[in-house]
């Protein structure tokens, strides 16, 4: 797993019991949610609508093509050879 986190710190954190890792993950996620620049639900919806429209237009114009479901999941799982 490529990361810019200090390997020693990551190793120590990964050695924590599952319950403590879960709590740490929650704290880290909460720290991201607390950012003052968080978008409103309306802004998020508008951004996703624009992105989906852009992607649909790219497919319709032939600028990009889709990937079959099975291939996409192989790529996600890292088993694409």
mmCIF file of N, CA and C in Angstrom:
data_model
loop_
_atom_site.group_PDB
_atom_site.id
_atom_site.type_symbol
_atom_site.label_atom_id
_atom_site.label_comp_id
_atom_site.label_asym_id
_atom_site.label_seq_id
_atom_site.Cartn_x
_atom_site.Cartn_y
_atom_site.Cartn_z
ATOM 1 N N UNK A 1 0.851 -1.175 0.000
ATOM 2 C CA UNK A 1 0.000 0.000 0.000
ATOM 3 C C UNK A 1 0.896 1.237 0.000
ATOM 4 N N UNK A 2 1.019 1.950 -1.154
ATOM 5 C CA UNK A 2 1.860 3.144 -1.223
ATOM 6 C C UNK A 2 1.315 4.242 -0.314
ATOM 7 N N UNK A 3 2.217 4.897 0.390
ATOM 8 C CA UNK A 3 1.788 5.946 1.307
ATOM 9 C C UNK A 3 2.925 6.911 1.560
ATOM 10 N N UNK A 4 2.579 8.121 1.972
ATOM 11 C CA UNK A 4 3.591 9.091 2.366
ATOM 12 C C UNK A 4 3.716 9.150 3.880
ATOM 13 N N UNK A 5 2.971 8.290 4.571
ATOM 14 C CA UNK A 5 3.025 8.235 6.035
ATOM 15 C C UNK A 5 4.315 7.559 6.456
ATOM 16 N N UNK A 6 4.925 8.059 7.514
ATOM 17 C CA UNK A 6 6.137 7.461 8.066
ATOM 18 C C UNK A 6 5.904 5.961 8.274
ATOM 19 N N UNK A 7 6.735 5.111 7.677
ATOM 20 C CA UNK A 7 6.523 3.663 7.784
ATOM 21 C C UNK A 7 6.524 3.149 9.221
ATOM 22 N N UNK A 8 7.362 3.735 10.075
ATOM 23 C CA UNK A 8 7.399 3.305 11.477
ATOM 24 C C UNK A 8 6.092 3.651 12.182
ATOM 25 N N UNK A 9 5.575 4.845 11.915
ATOM 26 C CA UNK A 9 4.304 5.250 12.513
ATOM 27 C C UNK A 9 3.184 4.344 12.014
ATOM 28 N N UNK A 10 3.157 4.100 10.712
ATOM 29 C CA UNK A 10 2.119 3.249 10.145
ATOM 30 C C UNK A 10 2.174 1.845 10.742
ATOM 31 N N UNK A 11 3.365 1.308 10.894
ATOM 32 C CA UNK A 11 3.514 -0.030 11.476
ATOM 33 C C UNK A 11 2.972 -0.061 12.904
ATOM 34 N N UNK A 12 3.280 0.974 13.683
ATOM 35 C CA UNK A 12 2.788 1.028 15.066
ATOM 36 C C UNK A 12 1.269 1.153 15.101
ATOM 37 N N UNK A 13 0.716 1.973 14.218
ATOM 38 C CA UNK A 13 -0.737 2.146 14.185
ATOM 39 C C UNK A 13 -1.441 0.863 13.750
ATOM 40 N N UNK A 14 -0.885 0.186 12.759
ATOM 41 C CA UNK A 14 -1.499 -1.056 12.278
ATOM 42 C C UNK A 14 -1.412 -2.174 13.311
ATOM 43 N N UNK A 15 -0.495 -2.048 14.259
ATOM 44 C CA UNK A 15 -0.349 -3.063 15.307
ATOM 45 C C UNK A 15 -1.365 -2.872 16.433
ATOM 46 N N UNK A 16 -2.085 -1.750 16.424
ATOM 47 C CA UNK A 16 -3.102 -1.520 17.452
ATOM 48 C C UNK A 16 -4.209 -2.558 17.324
ATOM 49 N N UNK A 17 -4.863 -2.867 18.429
ATOM 50 C CA UNK A 17 -6.018 -3.768 18.354
ATOM 51 C C UNK A 17 -7.100 -3.164 17.448
ATOM 52 N N UNK A 18 -7.924 -4.023 16.887
ATOM 53 C CA UNK A 18 -8.957 -3.593 15.936
ATOM 54 C C UNK A 18 -9.838 -2.482 16.504
ATOM 55 N N UNK A 19 -10.249 -2.604 17.747
ATOM 56 C CA UNK A 19 -11.123 -1.591 18.349
ATOM 57 C C UNK A 19 -10.447 -0.222 18.383
ATOM 58 N N UNK A 20 -9.155 -0.187 18.709
ATOM 59 C CA UNK A 20 -8.439 1.089 18.756
ATOM 60 C C UNK A 20 -8.213 1.641 17.347
ATOM 61 N N UNK A 21 -7.930 0.764 16.376
ATOM 62 C CA UNK A 21 -7.784 1.231 14.989
ATOM 63 C C UNK A 21 -9.092 1.823 14.488
ATOM 64 N N UNK A 22 -10.202 1.193 14.852
ATOM 65 C CA UNK A 22 -11.516 1.697 14.457
ATOM 66 C C UNK A 22 -11.768 3.073 15.063
ATOM 67 N N UNK A 23 -11.440 3.215 16.332
ATOM 68 C CA UNK A 23 -11.624 4.509 16.999
ATOM 69 C C UNK A 23 -10.741 5.571 16.350
ATOM 70 N N UNK A 24 -9.493 5.211 16.050
ATOM 71 C CA UNK A 24 -8.571 6.138 15.403
ATOM 72 C C UNK A 24 -9.105 6.552 14.032
ATOM 73 N N UNK A 25 -9.596 5.578 13.268
ATOM 74 C CA UNK A 25 -10.149 5.886 11.945
ATOM 75 C C UNK A 25 -11.309 6.870 12.065
ATOM 76 N N UNK A 26 -12.173 6.636 13.041
ATOM 77 C CA UNK A 26 -13.295 7.549 13.260
ATOM 78 C C UNK A 26 -12.831 8.954 13.590
ATOM 79 N N UNK A 27 -11.811 9.043 14.441
ATOM 80 C CA UNK A 27 -11.269 10.360 14.808
ATOM 81 C C UNK A 27 -10.685 11.067 13.587
ATOM 82 N N UNK A 28 -9.960 10.322 12.752
ATOM 83 C CA UNK A 28 -9.364 10.926 11.562
ATOM 84 C C UNK A 28 -10.439 11.393 10.585
ATOM 85 N N UNK A 29 -11.450 10.571 10.386
ATOM 86 C CA UNK A 29 -12.549 10.962 9.489
ATOM 87 C C UNK A 29 -13.271 12.186 10.036
ATOM 88 N N UNK A 30 -13.520 12.206 11.330
ATOM 89 C CA UNK A 30 -14.179 13.356 11.956
ATOM 90 C C UNK A 30 -13.346 14.614 11.768
ATOM 91 N N UNK A 31 -12.011 14.476 11.862
ATOM 92 C CA UNK A 31 -11.154 15.650 11.690
ATOM 93 C C UNK A 31 -11.284 16.217 10.281
ATOM 94 N N UNK A 32 -11.541 15.364 9.299
ATOM 95 C CA UNK A 32 -11.754 15.841 7.933
ATOM 96 C C UNK A 32 -13.124 16.488 7.788
ATOM 97 N N UNK A 33 -14.110 15.935 8.481
ATOM 98 C CA UNK A 33 -15.462 16.493 8.432
ATOM 99 C C UNK A 33 -15.544 17.857 9.103
ATOM 100 N N UNK A 34 -14.617 18.141 10.008
ATOM 101 C CA UNK A 34 -14.644 19.393 10.751
ATOM 102 C C UNK A 34 -14.058 20.568 9.974
ATOM 103 N N UNK A 35 -13.529 20.321 8.796
ATOM 104 C CA UNK A 35 -12.913 21.381 8.012
ATOM 105 C C UNK A 35 -13.970 22.431 7.672
ATOM 106 N N UNK A 36 -13.615 23.692 7.889
ATOM 107 C CA UNK A 36 -14.562 24.789 7.667
ATOM 108 C C UNK A 36 -14.993 24.924 6.206
ATOM 109 N N UNK A 37 -14.227 24.357 5.297
ATOM 110 C CA UNK A 37 -14.539 24.524 3.882
ATOM 111 C C UNK A 37 -15.445 23.415 3.353
ATOM 112 N N UNK A 38 -16.036 22.649 4.242
ATOM 113 C CA UNK A 38 -16.910 21.560 3.806
ATOM 114 C C UNK A 38 -18.064 22.118 2.974
ATOM 115 N N UNK A 39 -18.396 21.402 1.919
ATOM 116 C CA UNK A 39 -19.472 21.831 1.029
ATOM 117 C C UNK A 39 -20.829 21.521 1.648
ATOM 118 N N UNK A 40 -21.804 22.313 1.276
ATOM 119 C CA UNK A 40 -23.178 22.059 1.712
ATOM 120 C C UNK A 40 -23.729 20.883 0.901
ATOM 121 N N UNK A 41 -24.785 20.242 1.372
ATOM 122 C CA UNK A 41 -25.388 19.157 0.588
ATOM 123 C C UNK A 41 -25.792 19.603 -0.819
ATOM 124 N N UNK A 42 -26.266 20.825 -0.945
ATOM 125 C CA UNK A 42 -26.663 21.340 -2.256
ATOM 126 C C UNK A 42 -25.448 21.481 -3.172
ATOM 127 N N UNK A 43 -24.325 21.945 -2.612
ATOM 128 C CA UNK A 43 -23.104 22.083 -3.407
ATOM 129 C C UNK A 43 -22.579 20.718 -3.840
ATOM 130 N N UNK A 44 -22.658 19.748 -2.941
ATOM 131 C CA UNK A 44 -22.220 18.389 -3.275
ATOM 132 C C UNK A 44 -23.087 17.827 -4.401
ATOM 133 N N UNK A 45 -24.402 17.995 -4.278
ATOM 134 C CA UNK A 45 -25.320 17.501 -5.311
ATOM 135 C C UNK A 45 -25.024 18.165 -6.653
ATOM 136 N N UNK A 46 -24.814 19.474 -6.643
ATOM 137 C CA UNK A 46 -24.532 20.199 -7.884
ATOM 138 C C UNK A 46 -23.217 19.727 -8.501
ATOM 139 N N UNK A 47 -22.212 19.505 -7.671
ATOM 140 C CA UNK A 47 -20.916 19.050 -8.173
ATOM 141 C C UNK A 47 -21.023 17.656 -8.783
ATOM 142 N N UNK A 48 -21.741 16.750 -8.108
ATOM 143 C CA UNK A 48 -21.916 15.396 -8.638
ATOM 144 C C UNK A 48 -22.749 15.411 -9.916
ATOM 145 N N UNK A 49 -23.762 16.253 -9.976
ATOM 146 C CA UNK A 49 -24.580 16.354 -11.188
ATOM 147 C C UNK A 49 -23.721 16.812 -12.359
ATOM 148 N N UNK A 50 -22.900 17.824 -12.131
ATOM 149 C CA UNK A 50 -22.012 18.320 -13.187
ATOM 150 C C UNK A 50 -21.027 17.235 -13.620
ATOM 151 N N UNK A 51 -20.469 16.511 -12.657
ATOM 152 C CA UNK A 51 -19.509 15.453 -12.981
ATOM 153 C C UNK A 51 -20.166 14.327 -13.777
ATOM 154 N N UNK A 52 -21.348 13.905 -13.349
ATOM 155 C CA UNK A 52 -22.055 12.847 -14.075
ATOM 156 C C UNK A 52 -22.426 13.295 -15.485
ATOM 157 N N UNK A 53 -22.852 14.544 -15.628
ATOM 158 C CA UNK A 53 -23.173 15.074 -16.958
ATOM 159 C C UNK A 53 -21.931 15.107 -17.842
ATOM 160 N N UNK A 54 -20.802 15.504 -17.271
ATOM 161 C CA UNK A 54 -19.547 15.543 -18.027
ATOM 162 C C UNK A 54 -19.161 14.140 -18.482
ATOM 163 N N UNK A 55 -19.254 13.164 -17.570
ATOM 164 C CA UNK A 55 -18.889 11.784 -17.917
ATOM 165 C C UNK A 55 -19.825 11.212 -18.981
ATOM 166 N N UNK A 56 -21.109 11.490 -18.851
ATOM 167 C CA UNK A 56 -22.070 11.011 -19.852
ATOM 168 C C UNK A 56 -21.765 11.624 -21.216
ATOM 169 N N UNK A 57 -21.437 12.909 -21.238
ATOM 170 C CA UNK A 57 -21.104 13.580 -22.495
ATOM 171 C C UNK A 57 -19.844 12.973 -23.108
ATOM 172 N N UNK A 58 -18.847 12.642 -22.281
ATOM 173 C CA UNK A 58 -17.624 12.006 -22.781
ATOM 174 C C UNK A 58 -17.927 10.655 -23.421
ATOM 175 N N UNK A 59 -18.810 9.885 -22.801
ATOM 176 C CA UNK A 59 -19.186 8.583 -23.360
ATOM 177 C C UNK A 59 -19.978 8.777 -24.652
ATOM 178 N N UNK A 60 -20.960 9.688 -24.629
ATOM 179 C CA UNK A 60 -21.798 9.931 -25.810
ATOM 180 C C UNK A 60 -20.978 10.407 -27.006
ATOM 181 N N UNK A 61 -19.944 11.205 -26.744
ATOM 182 C CA UNK A 61 -19.127 11.749 -27.834
ATOM 183 C C UNK A 61 -18.080 10.759 -28.323
ATOM 184 N N UNK A 62 -17.887 9.677 -27.583
ATOM 185 C CA UNK A 62 -16.865 8.703 -27.960
ATOM 186 C C UNK A 62 -15.486 9.052 -27.440
ATOM 187 N N UNK A 63 -15.385 10.112 -26.646
ATOM 188 C CA UNK A 63 -14.089 10.511 -26.095
ATOM 189 C C UNK A 63 -13.532 9.446 -25.150
ATOM 190 N N UNK A 64 -14.412 8.726 -24.494
ATOM 191 C CA UNK A 64 -14.012 7.624 -23.610
ATOM 192 C C UNK A 64 -14.952 6.454 -23.868
ATOM 193 N N UNK A 65 -14.505 5.292 -23.452
ATOM 194 C CA UNK A 65 -15.374 4.123 -23.586
ATOM 195 C C UNK A 65 -15.470 3.429 -22.240
ATOM 196 N N UNK A 66 -16.535 2.684 -22.080
ATOM 197 C CA UNK A 66 -16.749 1.973 -20.830
ATOM 198 C C UNK A 66 -15.867 0.737 -20.725
ATOM 199 N N UNK A 67 -15.823 0.193 -19.528
ATOM 200 C CA UNK A 67 -15.083 -1.034 -19.249
ATOM 201 C C UNK A 67 -16.103 -2.065 -18.787
ATOM 202 N N UNK A 68 -16.036 -3.287 -19.313
ATOM 203 C CA UNK A 68 -16.969 -4.311 -18.846
ATOM 204 C C UNK A 68 -16.873 -4.512 -17.334
ATOM 205 N N UNK A 69 -18.011 -4.816 -16.733
ATOM 206 C CA UNK A 69 -18.123 -4.986 -15.284
ATOM 207 C C UNK A 69 -17.036 -5.894 -14.721
ATOM 208 N N UNK A 70 -16.854 -7.074 -15.326
ATOM 209 C CA UNK A 70 -15.888 -8.044 -14.810
ATOM 210 C C UNK A 70 -14.473 -7.481 -14.836
ATOM 211 N N UNK A 71 -14.126 -6.789 -15.913
ATOM 212 C CA UNK A 71 -12.797 -6.199 -16.020
ATOM 213 C C UNK A 71 -12.603 -5.103 -14.975
ATOM 214 N N UNK A 72 -13.621 -4.285 -14.775
ATOM 215 C CA UNK A 72 -13.524 -3.219 -13.772
ATOM 216 C C UNK A 72 -13.248 -3.807 -12.401
ATOM 217 N N UNK A 73 -13.968 -4.874 -12.038
ATOM 218 C CA UNK A 73 -13.757 -5.478 -10.716
ATOM 219 C C UNK A 73 -12.394 -6.142 -10.608
ATOM 220 N N UNK A 74 -11.878 -6.700 -11.712
ATOM 221 C CA UNK A 74 -10.513 -7.261 -11.671
ATOM 222 C C UNK A 74 -9.507 -6.149 -11.411
ATOM 223 N N UNK A 75 -9.715 -5.004 -12.042
ATOM 224 C CA UNK A 75 -8.807 -3.875 -11.837
ATOM 225 C C UNK A 75 -8.891 -3.365 -10.402
ATOM 226 N N UNK A 76 -10.100 -3.260 -9.879
ATOM 227 C CA UNK A 76 -10.283 -2.788 -8.504
ATOM 228 C C UNK A 76 -9.615 -3.741 -7.528
ATOM 229 N N UNK A 77 -9.769 -5.042 -7.765
ATOM 230 C CA UNK A 77 -9.202 -6.053 -6.870
ATOM 231 C C UNK A 77 -7.702 -6.218 -7.067
ATOM 232 N N UNK A 78 -7.158 -5.614 -8.123
ATOM 233 C CA UNK A 78 -5.730 -5.726 -8.374
ATOM 234 C C UNK A 78 -5.339 -7.058 -8.988
ATOM 235 N N UNK A 79 -6.306 -7.755 -9.593
ATOM 236 C CA UNK A 79 -6.006 -9.048 -10.198
ATOM 237 C C UNK A 79 -5.991 -8.973 -11.714
ATOM 238 N N UNK A 80 -6.017 -7.768 -12.251
ATOM 239 C CA UNK A 80 -6.000 -7.584 -13.700
ATOM 240 C C UNK A 80 -4.602 -7.890 -14.210
ATOM 241 N N UNK A 81 -4.509 -8.849 -15.103
ATOM 242 C CA UNK A 81 -3.188 -9.234 -15.623
ATOM 243 C C UNK A 81 -3.106 -9.025 -17.099
#
